[in-house]
Amino acid sequence: MHGATALLTLALTALCMVPGLLLMRGVTARPGQLAAAATASLAAMLLVAALVGQIAVWLGLGPVPAWIIAPIAVAMSAPAAWLRRGYGFSPFHREWQGLVFAALMVGFSFLSLALGMERTSDGGLLAHSWYNADWFKHMGHVHGLADYG
């Protein structure tokens, strides 16, 4: 079950990155720039999905399912492909450091999934979350000091 969930999450993540990568067609870019475009695209698709979900709640339609992000990404890919029509993808040289980093991040995601999700005896799914909430507070203090001294 965990493997199928992880693969589905990976597929949805890749689908959400497509619009940003399509907008990079015809641009000579390094792998890091392509990764930045893909990451920005993923963030944009998540924000659009959150906006659609909020509008649905405001209209009284109730919450939207999580898979709503897939048609949003497909819908956003169409104008991106149209804007960059006639351009091909520029060849780039793969950098071994980027490939190693990508492999480490994929391994970390599978490790996080294995450590963070647990099937309970009654058939439920227990999600362990861990993060340092103080990090957000410290970022706010640093931002405040930077802006106001």
GROMACS .gro file of C-alpha atoms in nm:
model
  149
    1MET     CA    1   0.000   0.000   0.000
    2HIS     CA    2   0.277   0.243   0.088
    3GLY     CA    3   0.454   0.181  -0.242
    4ALA     CA    4   0.143   0.248  -0.448
    5THR     CA    5   0.069   0.564  -0.250
    6ALA     CA    6   0.425   0.684  -0.294
    7LEU     CA    7   0.418   0.619  -0.668
    8LEU     CA    8   0.084   0.797  -0.705
    9THR     CA    9   0.220   1.095  -0.510
   10LEU     CA   10   0.531   1.097  -0.728
   11ALA     CA   11   0.318   1.085  -1.044
   12LEU     CA   12   0.097   1.374  -0.926
   13THR     CA   13   0.405   1.573  -0.831
   14ALA     CA   14   0.557   1.517  -1.175
   15LEU     CA   15   0.229   1.614  -1.342
   16CYS     CA   16   0.223   1.939  -1.145
   17MET     CA   17   0.576   2.018  -1.266
   18VAL     CA   18   0.485   1.987  -1.634
   19PRO     CA   19   0.355   2.343  -1.690
   20GLY     CA   20   0.679   2.499  -1.563
   21LEU     CA   21   0.890   2.267  -1.773
   22LEU     CA   22   0.679   2.342  -2.080
   23LEU     CA   23   0.741   2.712  -2.030
   24MET     CA   24   1.116   2.640  -2.039
   25ARG     CA   25   1.100   2.502  -2.394
   26GLY     CA   26   1.338   2.684  -2.624
   27VAL     CA   27   1.536   2.830  -2.335
   28THR     CA   28   1.896   2.726  -2.286
   29ALA     CA   29   1.889   2.633  -1.922
   30ARG     CA   30   2.103   2.450  -1.675
   31PRO     CA   31   1.948   2.161  -1.481
   32GLY     CA   32   1.916   2.378  -1.171
   33GLN     CA   33   1.709   2.630  -1.365
   34LEU     CA   34   1.484   2.353  -1.494
   35ALA     CA   35   1.446   2.223  -1.138
   36ALA     CA   36   1.354   2.574  -1.023
   37ALA     CA   37   1.090   2.604  -1.296
   38ALA     CA   38   0.948   2.263  -1.204
   39THR     CA   39   0.941   2.353  -0.834
   40ALA     CA   40   0.772   2.687  -0.900
   41SER     CA   41   0.518   2.507  -1.115
   42LEU     CA   42   0.447   2.258  -0.837
   43ALA     CA   43   0.396   2.542  -0.589
   44ALA     CA   44   0.166   2.723  -0.832
   45MET     CA   45  -0.046   2.412  -0.890
   46LEU     CA   46  -0.081   2.361  -0.515
   47LEU     CA   47  -0.189   2.722  -0.470
   48VAL     CA   48  -0.443   2.701  -0.753
   49ALA     CA   49  -0.582   2.377  -0.608
   50ALA     CA   50  -0.611   2.544  -0.266
   51LEU     CA   51  -0.791   2.839  -0.426
   52VAL     CA   52  -1.031   2.609  -0.611
   53GLY     CA   53  -1.099   2.423  -0.287
   54GLN     CA   54  -1.167   2.746  -0.099
   55ILE     CA   55  -1.400   2.874  -0.371
   56ALA     CA   56  -1.588   2.543  -0.365
   57VAL     CA   57  -1.637   2.577   0.011
   58TRP     CA   58  -1.751   2.940  -0.025
   59LEU     CA   59  -2.005   2.832  -0.288
   60GLY     CA   60  -2.137   2.565  -0.053
   61LEU     CA   61  -2.013   2.276  -0.266
   62GLY     CA   62  -1.812   2.133   0.021
   63PRO     CA   63  -1.450   2.027   0.016
   64VAL     CA   64  -1.295   1.908  -0.308
   65PRO     CA   65  -1.108   1.576  -0.333
   66ALA     CA   66  -0.730   1.575  -0.332
   67TRP     CA   67  -0.712   1.445  -0.689
   68ILE     CA   68  -0.848   1.781  -0.813
   69ILE     CA   69  -0.486   1.885  -0.858
   70ALA     CA   70  -0.448   1.649  -1.157
   71PRO     CA   71  -0.703   1.821  -1.387
   72ILE     CA   72  -0.573   2.159  -1.271
   73ALA     CA   73  -0.219   2.066  -1.377
   74VAL     CA   74  -0.345   1.935  -1.711
   75ALA     CA   75  -0.550   2.251  -1.764
   76MET     CA   76  -0.249   2.470  -1.686
   77SER     CA   77  -0.025   2.265  -1.916
   78ALA     CA   78  -0.237   2.350  -2.220
   79PRO     CA   79  -0.168   2.727  -2.222
   80ALA     CA   80   0.196   2.665  -2.131
   81ALA     CA   81   0.234   2.434  -2.430
   82TRP     CA   82   0.053   2.682  -2.654
   83LEU     CA   83   0.271   2.975  -2.544
   84ARG     CA   84   0.589   2.786  -2.624
   85ARG     CA   85   0.465   2.606  -2.937
   86GLY     CA   86   0.726   2.571  -3.206
   87TYR     CA   87   1.010   2.548  -2.959
   88GLY     CA   88   1.190   2.230  -2.872
   89PHE     CA   89   1.361   2.142  -2.551
   90SER     CA   90   1.720   2.260  -2.549
   91PRO     CA   91   1.976   1.991  -2.481
   92PHE     CA   92   2.162   2.026  -2.155
   93HIS     CA   93   2.451   1.852  -1.997
   94ARG     CA   94   2.356   1.643  -1.701
   95GLU     CA   95   2.548   1.728  -1.391
   96TRP     CA   96   2.629   1.430  -1.173
   97GLN     CA   97   2.582   1.636  -0.858
   98GLY     CA   98   2.221   1.708  -0.954
   99LEU     CA   99   2.152   1.343  -1.025
  100VAL     CA  100   2.301   1.238  -0.692
  101PHE     CA  101   2.097   1.504  -0.511
  102ALA     CA  102   1.778   1.395  -0.688
  103ALA     CA  103   1.842   1.031  -0.597
  104LEU     CA  104   1.903   1.129  -0.234
  105MET     CA  105   1.579   1.329  -0.223
  106VAL     CA  106   1.377   1.041  -0.370
  107GLY     CA  107   1.533   0.806  -0.116
  108PHE     CA  108   1.457   1.054   0.163
  109SER     CA  109   1.095   1.077   0.052
  110PHE     CA  110   1.053   0.700   0.067
  111LEU     CA  111   1.226   0.690   0.405
  112SER     CA  112   1.001   0.969   0.535
  113LEU     CA  113   0.695   0.783   0.413
  114ALA     CA  114   0.811   0.462   0.580
  115LEU     CA  115   0.884   0.640   0.908
  116GLY     CA  116   0.591   0.878   0.903
  117MET     CA  117   0.301   0.648   0.813
  118GLU     CA  118   0.190   0.350   1.013
  119ARG     CA  119  -0.105   0.115   0.974
  120THR     CA  120  -0.295   0.073   1.301
  121SER     CA  121  -0.448  -0.250   1.430
  122ASP     CA  122  -0.800  -0.135   1.345
  123GLY     CA  123  -0.708  -0.066   0.981
  124GLY     CA  124  -0.658   0.310   1.018
  125LEU     CA  125  -0.359   0.509   0.905
  126LEU     CA  126  -0.153   0.691   1.166
  127ALA     CA  127   0.057   0.980   1.037
  128HIS     CA  128   0.349   1.089   1.253
  129SER     CA  129   0.446   1.448   1.191
  130TRP     CA  130   0.761   1.610   1.304
  131TYR     CA  131   0.893   1.955   1.249
  132ASN     CA  132   1.045   2.225   1.457
  133ALA     CA  133   0.775   2.488   1.505
  134ASP     CA  134   1.032   2.723   1.658
  135TRP     CA  135   1.188   2.754   1.314
  136PHE     CA  136   0.887   2.957   1.199
  137LYS     CA  137   0.914   3.181   1.506
  138HIS     CA  138   1.285   3.235   1.452
  139MET     CA  139   1.227   3.321   1.086
  140GLY     CA  140   0.973   3.582   1.198
  141HIS     CA  141   1.222   3.732   1.443
  142VAL     CA  142   1.496   3.746   1.180
  143HIS     CA  143   1.257   3.905   0.931
  144GLY     CA  144   1.144   4.159   1.191
  145LEU     CA  145   1.503   4.250   1.280
  146ALA     CA  146   1.600   4.278   0.913
  147ASP     CA  147   1.310   4.511   0.836
  148TYR     CA  148   1.289   4.720   1.151
  149GLY     CA  149   1.630   4.688   1.315
   0.00000   0.00000   0.00000
